[in-house]
Short mmCIF file of N, CA and C in Angstrom, two decimals:
data_model
loop_
_atom_site.label_atom_id
_atom_site.label_comp_id
_atom_site.label_asym_id
_atom_site.label_seq_id
_atom_site.Cartn_x
_atom_site.Cartn_y
_atom_site.Cartn_z
N UNK A 1 7.95 -18.77 -12.63
CA UNK A 1 6.96 -17.71 -12.67
C UNK A 1 5.68 -18.10 -11.92
N UNK A 2 5.25 -19.35 -12.07
CA UNK A 2 4.04 -19.79 -11.38
C UNK A 2 4.22 -19.75 -9.86
N UNK A 3 5.42 -20.11 -9.40
CA UNK A 3 5.70 -20.08 -7.96
C UNK A 3 5.61 -18.63 -7.46
N UNK A 4 6.19 -17.70 -8.21
CA UNK A 4 6.14 -16.29 -7.82
C UNK A 4 4.70 -15.78 -7.79
N UNK A 5 3.90 -16.20 -8.74
CA UNK A 5 2.51 -15.78 -8.79
C UNK A 5 1.73 -16.34 -7.60
N UNK A 6 2.00 -17.59 -7.24
CA UNK A 6 1.33 -18.18 -6.08
C UNK A 6 1.71 -17.45 -4.79
N UNK A 7 3.00 -17.14 -4.64
CA UNK A 7 3.46 -16.40 -3.45
C UNK A 7 2.83 -15.02 -3.42
N UNK A 8 2.84 -14.33 -4.56
CA UNK A 8 2.26 -12.98 -4.63
C UNK A 8 0.77 -13.02 -4.33
N UNK A 9 0.07 -14.01 -4.85
CA UNK A 9 -1.37 -14.13 -4.60
C UNK A 9 -1.65 -14.39 -3.13
N UNK A 10 -0.86 -15.24 -2.51
CA UNK A 10 -1.02 -15.54 -1.09
C UNK A 10 -0.78 -14.28 -0.25
N UNK A 11 0.30 -13.57 -0.54
CA UNK A 11 0.60 -12.32 0.18
C UNK A 11 -0.56 -11.35 0.01
N UNK A 12 -1.02 -11.20 -1.23
CA UNK A 12 -2.12 -10.28 -1.51
C UNK A 12 -3.36 -10.64 -0.68
N UNK A 13 -3.76 -11.89 -0.73
CA UNK A 13 -4.98 -12.33 -0.04
C UNK A 13 -4.87 -12.11 1.47
N UNK A 14 -3.75 -12.53 2.05
CA UNK A 14 -3.56 -12.41 3.50
C UNK A 14 -3.59 -10.95 3.93
N UNK A 15 -2.81 -10.10 3.27
CA UNK A 15 -2.74 -8.68 3.65
C UNK A 15 -4.10 -8.01 3.44
N UNK A 16 -4.73 -8.27 2.30
CA UNK A 16 -6.02 -7.66 1.99
C UNK A 16 -7.07 -8.04 3.03
N UNK A 17 -7.17 -9.33 3.36
CA UNK A 17 -8.19 -9.78 4.31
C UNK A 17 -7.93 -9.23 5.70
N UNK A 18 -6.68 -9.29 6.17
CA UNK A 18 -6.37 -8.74 7.50
C UNK A 18 -6.72 -7.26 7.56
N UNK A 19 -6.32 -6.51 6.54
CA UNK A 19 -6.59 -5.08 6.53
C UNK A 19 -8.09 -4.81 6.55
N UNK A 20 -8.86 -5.54 5.76
CA UNK A 20 -10.30 -5.32 5.71
C UNK A 20 -10.99 -5.71 7.03
N UNK A 21 -10.52 -6.77 7.67
CA UNK A 21 -11.11 -7.17 8.96
C UNK A 21 -10.86 -6.09 10.01
N UNK A 22 -9.63 -5.59 10.07
CA UNK A 22 -9.30 -4.56 11.05
C UNK A 22 -10.10 -3.28 10.77
N UNK A 23 -10.21 -2.90 9.52
CA UNK A 23 -10.98 -1.70 9.17
C UNK A 23 -12.45 -1.88 9.53
N UNK A 24 -12.99 -3.07 9.29
CA UNK A 24 -14.38 -3.34 9.66
C UNK A 24 -14.56 -3.16 11.17
N UNK A 25 -13.62 -3.65 11.94
CA UNK A 25 -13.69 -3.52 13.40
C UNK A 25 -13.73 -2.07 13.84
N UNK A 26 -12.91 -1.24 13.23
CA UNK A 26 -12.90 0.18 13.61
C UNK A 26 -14.15 0.89 13.11
N UNK A 27 -14.58 0.58 11.89
CA UNK A 27 -15.72 1.28 11.31
C UNK A 27 -17.05 0.84 11.90
N UNK A 28 -17.14 -0.40 12.36
CA UNK A 28 -18.43 -0.95 12.77
C UNK A 28 -18.52 -1.44 14.21
N UNK A 29 -17.38 -1.71 14.84
CA UNK A 29 -17.42 -2.32 16.17
C UNK A 29 -16.82 -1.43 17.27
N UNK A 30 -16.42 -0.22 16.92
CA UNK A 30 -15.92 0.72 17.92
C UNK A 30 -14.64 0.27 18.62
N UNK A 31 -13.65 -0.13 17.86
CA UNK A 31 -12.40 -0.62 18.43
C UNK A 31 -11.47 0.49 18.92
N UNK A 32 -11.90 1.71 18.99
CA UNK A 32 -11.03 2.82 19.40
C UNK A 32 -10.42 2.57 20.78
N UNK A 33 -9.13 2.89 20.91
CA UNK A 33 -8.40 2.78 22.18
C UNK A 33 -7.47 3.98 22.27
N UNK A 34 -7.52 4.71 23.38
CA UNK A 34 -6.63 5.85 23.57
C UNK A 34 -5.42 5.41 24.38
N UNK A 35 -4.25 5.78 23.92
CA UNK A 35 -3.02 5.45 24.61
C UNK A 35 -2.18 6.70 24.82
N UNK A 36 -1.13 6.61 25.66
CA UNK A 36 -0.31 7.78 25.94
C UNK A 36 0.59 8.20 24.77
N UNK A 37 0.94 7.27 23.90
CA UNK A 37 1.84 7.57 22.78
C UNK A 37 1.15 7.46 21.43
N UNK A 38 0.34 6.42 21.33
CA UNK A 38 -0.36 6.16 20.10
C UNK A 38 -1.79 5.74 20.46
N UNK A 39 -2.73 6.19 19.68
CA UNK A 39 -4.11 5.79 19.89
C UNK A 39 -4.60 5.07 18.65
N UNK A 40 -5.58 4.24 18.84
CA UNK A 40 -6.27 3.59 17.74
C UNK A 40 -7.63 4.27 17.66
N UNK A 41 -7.78 5.11 16.65
CA UNK A 41 -8.94 6.00 16.60
C UNK A 41 -9.45 6.06 15.16
N UNK A 42 -10.72 5.79 14.98
CA UNK A 42 -11.33 5.79 13.65
C UNK A 42 -11.30 7.19 13.04
N UNK A 43 -10.84 7.23 11.80
CA UNK A 43 -10.88 8.46 11.01
C UNK A 43 -11.07 8.05 9.55
N UNK A 44 -11.73 8.90 8.79
CA UNK A 44 -11.91 8.63 7.37
C UNK A 44 -11.09 9.64 6.58
N UNK A 45 -10.33 9.13 5.61
CA UNK A 45 -9.52 9.98 4.75
C UNK A 45 -10.20 10.02 3.39
N UNK A 46 -10.64 11.20 2.99
CA UNK A 46 -11.34 11.36 1.73
C UNK A 46 -10.40 11.77 0.60
N UNK A 47 -9.13 11.95 0.93
CA UNK A 47 -8.12 12.27 -0.06
C UNK A 47 -7.15 11.12 -0.20
N UNK A 48 -5.89 11.46 -0.51
CA UNK A 48 -4.83 10.45 -0.55
C UNK A 48 -3.90 10.76 0.62
N UNK A 49 -2.64 10.45 0.52
CA UNK A 49 -1.71 10.66 1.63
C UNK A 49 -1.87 12.05 2.23
N UNK A 50 -1.97 12.10 3.57
CA UNK A 50 -2.11 13.35 4.32
C UNK A 50 -3.33 14.15 3.86
N UNK A 51 -4.36 13.46 3.37
CA UNK A 51 -5.63 14.04 2.90
C UNK A 51 -5.51 14.95 1.69
N UNK A 52 -4.38 14.85 0.97
CA UNK A 52 -4.24 15.65 -0.25
C UNK A 52 -5.31 15.22 -1.26
N UNK A 53 -5.73 16.13 -2.08
CA UNK A 53 -6.70 15.90 -3.14
C UNK A 53 -8.07 15.46 -2.62
N UNK A 54 -8.40 15.82 -1.38
CA UNK A 54 -9.70 15.44 -0.83
C UNK A 54 -10.85 16.08 -1.60
N UNK A 55 -10.56 17.14 -2.33
CA UNK A 55 -11.60 17.78 -3.16
C UNK A 55 -12.03 16.85 -4.31
N UNK A 56 -11.22 15.80 -4.58
CA UNK A 56 -11.56 14.83 -5.62
C UNK A 56 -12.21 13.57 -5.03
N UNK A 57 -12.65 13.64 -3.80
CA UNK A 57 -13.09 12.46 -3.04
C UNK A 57 -13.99 11.52 -3.83
N UNK A 58 -15.02 12.04 -4.49
CA UNK A 58 -15.95 11.15 -5.17
C UNK A 58 -15.36 10.54 -6.45
N UNK A 59 -14.26 11.10 -6.96
CA UNK A 59 -13.65 10.59 -8.18
C UNK A 59 -12.38 9.76 -7.93
N UNK A 60 -11.80 9.89 -6.73
CA UNK A 60 -10.53 9.22 -6.46
C UNK A 60 -10.60 7.71 -6.66
N UNK A 61 -11.68 7.08 -6.26
CA UNK A 61 -11.78 5.63 -6.40
C UNK A 61 -11.68 5.20 -7.86
N UNK A 62 -12.25 5.99 -8.75
CA UNK A 62 -12.20 5.66 -10.18
C UNK A 62 -10.82 5.97 -10.76
N UNK A 63 -10.24 7.06 -10.34
CA UNK A 63 -8.88 7.41 -10.78
C UNK A 63 -7.91 6.32 -10.33
N UNK A 64 -8.03 5.89 -9.07
CA UNK A 64 -7.14 4.87 -8.54
C UNK A 64 -7.37 3.51 -9.21
N UNK A 65 -8.62 3.17 -9.48
CA UNK A 65 -8.89 1.92 -10.20
C UNK A 65 -8.27 1.94 -11.59
N UNK A 66 -8.33 3.07 -12.25
CA UNK A 66 -7.70 3.21 -13.56
C UNK A 66 -6.19 3.01 -13.44
N UNK A 67 -5.58 3.57 -12.39
CA UNK A 67 -4.14 3.43 -12.19
C UNK A 67 -3.77 1.96 -11.94
N UNK A 68 -4.58 1.25 -11.16
CA UNK A 68 -4.34 -0.18 -10.93
C UNK A 68 -4.46 -0.94 -12.24
N UNK A 69 -5.47 -0.63 -13.03
CA UNK A 69 -5.65 -1.28 -14.33
C UNK A 69 -4.45 -1.02 -15.23
N UNK A 70 -4.00 0.23 -15.29
CA UNK A 70 -2.83 0.57 -16.12
C UNK A 70 -1.59 -0.16 -15.62
N UNK A 71 -1.42 -0.25 -14.31
CA UNK A 71 -0.28 -0.99 -13.76
C UNK A 71 -0.34 -2.47 -14.10
N UNK A 72 -1.54 -3.03 -14.08
CA UNK A 72 -1.72 -4.44 -14.42
C UNK A 72 -1.38 -4.69 -15.89
N UNK A 73 -1.84 -3.81 -16.76
CA UNK A 73 -1.51 -3.92 -18.18
C UNK A 73 0.01 -3.85 -18.36
N UNK A 74 0.64 -2.91 -17.68
CA UNK A 74 2.10 -2.78 -17.75
C UNK A 74 2.78 -4.07 -17.32
N UNK A 75 2.32 -4.67 -16.23
CA UNK A 75 2.94 -5.91 -15.73
C UNK A 75 2.73 -7.07 -16.70
N UNK A 76 1.57 -7.14 -17.36
CA UNK A 76 1.35 -8.19 -18.36
C UNK A 76 2.29 -8.02 -19.54
N UNK A 77 2.59 -6.78 -19.87
CA UNK A 77 3.48 -6.51 -21.00
C UNK A 77 4.96 -6.62 -20.61
N UNK A 78 5.25 -6.57 -19.32
CA UNK A 78 6.63 -6.61 -18.82
C UNK A 78 6.73 -7.64 -17.70
N UNK A 79 6.59 -8.89 -18.06
CA UNK A 79 6.58 -9.97 -17.07
C UNK A 79 7.87 -10.04 -16.26
N UNK A 80 8.97 -9.58 -16.83
CA UNK A 80 10.24 -9.58 -16.10
C UNK A 80 10.19 -8.64 -14.89
N UNK A 81 9.41 -7.57 -14.98
CA UNK A 81 9.26 -6.65 -13.85
C UNK A 81 8.53 -7.37 -12.72
N UNK A 82 7.47 -8.09 -13.06
CA UNK A 82 6.75 -8.85 -12.03
C UNK A 82 7.67 -9.90 -11.41
N UNK A 83 8.43 -10.59 -12.23
CA UNK A 83 9.34 -11.63 -11.74
C UNK A 83 10.33 -11.06 -10.73
N UNK A 84 10.82 -9.86 -10.97
CA UNK A 84 11.81 -9.23 -10.09
C UNK A 84 11.18 -8.63 -8.83
N UNK A 85 9.96 -8.12 -8.96
CA UNK A 85 9.34 -7.35 -7.88
C UNK A 85 8.01 -7.93 -7.40
N UNK A 86 7.82 -9.21 -7.50
CA UNK A 86 6.51 -9.79 -7.19
C UNK A 86 6.07 -9.59 -5.74
N UNK A 87 7.00 -9.57 -4.80
CA UNK A 87 6.60 -9.37 -3.40
C UNK A 87 6.13 -7.94 -3.16
N UNK A 88 6.92 -6.91 -3.52
CA UNK A 88 6.39 -5.56 -3.31
C UNK A 88 5.15 -5.27 -4.16
N UNK A 89 5.05 -5.88 -5.34
CA UNK A 89 3.85 -5.68 -6.15
C UNK A 89 2.63 -6.24 -5.43
N UNK A 90 2.77 -7.41 -4.82
CA UNK A 90 1.65 -8.00 -4.06
C UNK A 90 1.25 -7.09 -2.90
N UNK A 91 2.24 -6.53 -2.20
CA UNK A 91 1.94 -5.61 -1.10
C UNK A 91 1.27 -4.34 -1.60
N UNK A 92 1.76 -3.79 -2.72
CA UNK A 92 1.16 -2.58 -3.30
C UNK A 92 -0.30 -2.83 -3.71
N UNK A 93 -0.54 -3.94 -4.39
CA UNK A 93 -1.89 -4.25 -4.82
C UNK A 93 -2.81 -4.49 -3.63
N UNK A 94 -2.34 -5.22 -2.63
CA UNK A 94 -3.19 -5.49 -1.46
C UNK A 94 -3.55 -4.19 -0.75
N UNK A 95 -2.55 -3.37 -0.48
CA UNK A 95 -2.81 -2.10 0.20
C UNK A 95 -3.65 -1.16 -0.64
N UNK A 96 -3.28 -1.03 -1.89
CA UNK A 96 -3.99 -0.12 -2.77
C UNK A 96 -5.43 -0.52 -3.00
N UNK A 97 -5.67 -1.78 -3.31
CA UNK A 97 -7.03 -2.23 -3.57
C UNK A 97 -7.87 -2.25 -2.29
N UNK A 98 -7.25 -2.51 -1.16
CA UNK A 98 -7.99 -2.45 0.10
C UNK A 98 -8.46 -1.02 0.37
N UNK A 99 -7.57 -0.05 0.15
CA UNK A 99 -7.97 1.35 0.33
C UNK A 99 -9.02 1.78 -0.68
N UNK A 100 -8.93 1.28 -1.91
CA UNK A 100 -9.94 1.60 -2.92
C UNK A 100 -11.29 1.00 -2.51
N UNK A 101 -11.28 -0.24 -2.02
CA UNK A 101 -12.53 -0.85 -1.56
C UNK A 101 -13.17 -0.01 -0.46
N UNK A 102 -12.36 0.55 0.43
CA UNK A 102 -12.88 1.44 1.47
C UNK A 102 -13.65 2.61 0.87
N UNK A 103 -13.13 3.16 -0.21
CA UNK A 103 -13.79 4.31 -0.84
C UNK A 103 -15.19 3.93 -1.35
N UNK A 104 -15.33 2.70 -1.84
CA UNK A 104 -16.64 2.24 -2.29
C UNK A 104 -17.54 1.87 -1.10
N UNK A 105 -16.95 1.27 -0.07
CA UNK A 105 -17.72 0.78 1.07
C UNK A 105 -18.06 1.88 2.08
N UNK A 106 -17.08 2.71 2.43
CA UNK A 106 -17.24 3.71 3.49
C UNK A 106 -17.19 5.15 2.98
N UNK A 107 -17.02 5.32 1.68
CA UNK A 107 -16.89 6.63 1.03
C UNK A 107 -15.61 7.36 1.39
N UNK A 108 -14.70 6.69 2.05
CA UNK A 108 -13.38 7.23 2.39
C UNK A 108 -12.53 6.09 2.93
N UNK A 109 -11.23 6.30 2.98
CA UNK A 109 -10.33 5.27 3.49
C UNK A 109 -10.40 5.25 5.01
N UNK A 110 -10.56 4.05 5.57
CA UNK A 110 -10.62 3.88 7.02
C UNK A 110 -9.20 3.90 7.58
N UNK A 111 -8.91 4.89 8.41
CA UNK A 111 -7.61 5.01 9.08
C UNK A 111 -7.82 4.89 10.58
N UNK A 112 -6.76 4.49 11.30
CA UNK A 112 -6.94 4.28 12.75
C UNK A 112 -5.67 4.39 13.58
N UNK A 113 -4.47 4.23 13.02
CA UNK A 113 -3.25 4.42 13.81
C UNK A 113 -2.99 5.91 13.95
N UNK A 114 -2.94 6.41 15.19
CA UNK A 114 -2.75 7.83 15.41
C UNK A 114 -1.62 8.04 16.42
N UNK A 115 -0.45 8.41 15.92
CA UNK A 115 0.71 8.70 16.76
C UNK A 115 0.60 10.14 17.26
N UNK A 116 0.72 10.33 18.59
CA UNK A 116 0.58 11.69 19.12
C UNK A 116 1.56 11.98 20.26
N UNK A 117 2.63 11.24 20.39
CA UNK A 117 3.62 11.49 21.43
C UNK A 117 4.76 12.33 20.87
N UNK A 118 4.99 13.48 21.43
CA UNK A 118 6.07 14.35 20.97
C UNK A 118 5.69 15.19 19.76
N UNK A 119 4.94 14.60 18.88
CA UNK A 119 4.44 15.30 17.69
C UNK A 119 3.22 14.53 17.20
N UNK A 120 2.38 15.21 16.46
CA UNK A 120 1.21 14.53 15.91
C UNK A 120 1.51 14.13 14.48
N UNK A 121 1.21 12.89 14.18
CA UNK A 121 1.45 12.36 12.84
C UNK A 121 0.12 12.03 12.19
N UNK A 122 0.11 11.94 10.89
CA UNK A 122 -1.11 11.61 10.17
C UNK A 122 -1.66 10.26 10.63
N UNK A 123 -2.96 10.12 10.61
CA UNK A 123 -3.60 8.85 10.94
C UNK A 123 -3.49 7.94 9.71
N UNK A 124 -3.14 6.67 9.95
CA UNK A 124 -2.92 5.75 8.83
C UNK A 124 -3.44 4.36 9.18
N UNK A 125 -3.26 3.40 8.27
CA UNK A 125 -3.77 2.04 8.47
C UNK A 125 -2.75 1.01 8.01
N UNK A 126 -3.09 -0.26 8.14
CA UNK A 126 -2.18 -1.35 7.74
C UNK A 126 -1.88 -1.27 6.24
N UNK A 127 -2.88 -0.98 5.43
CA UNK A 127 -2.66 -0.90 3.98
C UNK A 127 -1.61 0.16 3.65
N UNK A 128 -1.67 1.30 4.33
CA UNK A 128 -0.68 2.35 4.10
C UNK A 128 0.72 1.87 4.46
N UNK A 129 0.84 1.13 5.55
CA UNK A 129 2.12 0.59 5.97
C UNK A 129 2.65 -0.38 4.91
N UNK A 130 1.79 -1.25 4.39
CA UNK A 130 2.19 -2.22 3.37
C UNK A 130 2.65 -1.51 2.09
N UNK A 131 1.96 -0.45 1.71
CA UNK A 131 2.34 0.32 0.53
C UNK A 131 3.72 0.93 0.74
N UNK A 132 3.96 1.49 1.92
CA UNK A 132 5.27 2.08 2.20
C UNK A 132 6.38 1.04 2.26
N UNK A 133 6.09 -0.12 2.81
CA UNK A 133 7.08 -1.21 2.83
C UNK A 133 7.40 -1.63 1.40
N UNK A 134 6.38 -1.74 0.56
CA UNK A 134 6.59 -2.12 -0.84
C UNK A 134 7.48 -1.11 -1.56
N UNK A 135 7.21 0.16 -1.36
CA UNK A 135 8.03 1.20 -1.99
C UNK A 135 9.47 1.13 -1.48
N UNK A 136 9.65 0.90 -0.18
CA UNK A 136 10.99 0.78 0.38
C UNK A 136 11.74 -0.41 -0.22
N UNK A 137 11.05 -1.54 -0.41
CA UNK A 137 11.68 -2.71 -1.02
C UNK A 137 12.10 -2.40 -2.45
N UNK A 138 11.23 -1.75 -3.20
CA UNK A 138 11.55 -1.40 -4.59
C UNK A 138 12.76 -0.47 -4.65
N UNK A 139 12.77 0.55 -3.80
CA UNK A 139 13.91 1.48 -3.78
C UNK A 139 15.19 0.75 -3.40
N UNK A 140 15.12 -0.09 -2.37
CA UNK A 140 16.30 -0.87 -1.95
C UNK A 140 16.83 -1.72 -3.10
N UNK A 141 15.93 -2.44 -3.78
CA UNK A 141 16.34 -3.30 -4.89
C UNK A 141 16.94 -2.48 -6.04
N UNK A 142 16.38 -1.32 -6.29
CA UNK A 142 16.90 -0.46 -7.36
C UNK A 142 18.32 0.05 -7.02
N UNK A 143 18.51 0.47 -5.78
CA UNK A 143 19.83 0.94 -5.35
C UNK A 143 20.83 -0.20 -5.42
N UNK A 144 20.45 -1.35 -4.92
CA UNK A 144 21.33 -2.53 -4.95
C UNK A 144 21.70 -2.89 -6.38
N UNK A 145 20.72 -2.91 -7.27
CA UNK A 145 20.97 -3.23 -8.68
C UNK A 145 21.89 -2.20 -9.32
N UNK A 146 21.67 -0.94 -9.02
CA UNK A 146 22.52 0.13 -9.57
C UNK A 146 23.96 -0.02 -9.11
N UNK A 147 24.15 -0.32 -7.84
CA UNK A 147 25.51 -0.52 -7.31
C UNK A 147 26.20 -1.71 -7.96
N UNK A 148 25.44 -2.80 -8.13
CA UNK A 148 26.01 -3.98 -8.78
C UNK A 148 26.40 -3.69 -10.22
N UNK A 149 25.56 -2.94 -10.93
CA UNK A 149 25.87 -2.57 -12.30
C UNK A 149 27.11 -1.68 -12.37
N UNK A 150 27.25 -0.76 -11.43
CA UNK A 150 28.45 0.10 -11.40
C UNK A 150 29.70 -0.71 -11.12
N UNK A 151 29.62 -1.66 -10.18
CA UNK A 151 30.76 -2.54 -9.88
C UNK A 151 31.15 -3.35 -11.11
N UNK A 152 30.16 -3.91 -11.79
CA UNK A 152 30.40 -4.71 -12.98
C UNK A 152 31.03 -3.87 -14.09
N UNK A 153 30.54 -2.66 -14.23
CA UNK A 153 31.06 -1.75 -15.26
C UNK A 153 32.50 -1.38 -14.95
N UNK A 154 32.80 -1.07 -13.67
CA UNK A 154 34.16 -0.72 -13.27
C UNK A 154 35.10 -1.92 -13.42
N UNK A 155 34.58 -3.09 -13.18
CA UNK A 155 35.36 -4.32 -13.29
C UNK A 155 35.73 -4.59 -14.76
N UNK A 156 34.82 -4.28 -15.67
CA UNK A 156 35.04 -4.52 -17.09
C UNK A 156 35.90 -3.44 -17.77
N UNK A 157 36.09 -2.32 -17.10
CA UNK A 157 36.89 -1.23 -17.70
C UNK A 157 38.30 -1.28 -17.28
#
């Protein structure tokens, strides 16, 4: 368990710091770059994914902090969940807390990846990518576990 916690902490720190450095560059140093397929362009998201719930902008940071707190309490009460999912949990916490820090620092989440070739896609950031990777890992592990349980059940019948 201690090894998993050390790995998770390292992943969290590295992802969080990289994301915050890049966001600082876009928010304060004018790192915008226009490209033919994708541009790096500063934008602030006052809502959540695809700017949903932007009408809650001033409250979202507190709602999200409460959700992180509730998730942390859940993990303390269910250490086996952390043991199984420590890598995606570290990615979720790093991405989520980095975006929450943006809400306190910049009053909105700093986004900058803007895909515009063939179709326009929502502007996003490294933290968003890490959150999506974490969710994909969790889904993959759940599907894999379900298949293994079905095989074991069929084998025993």
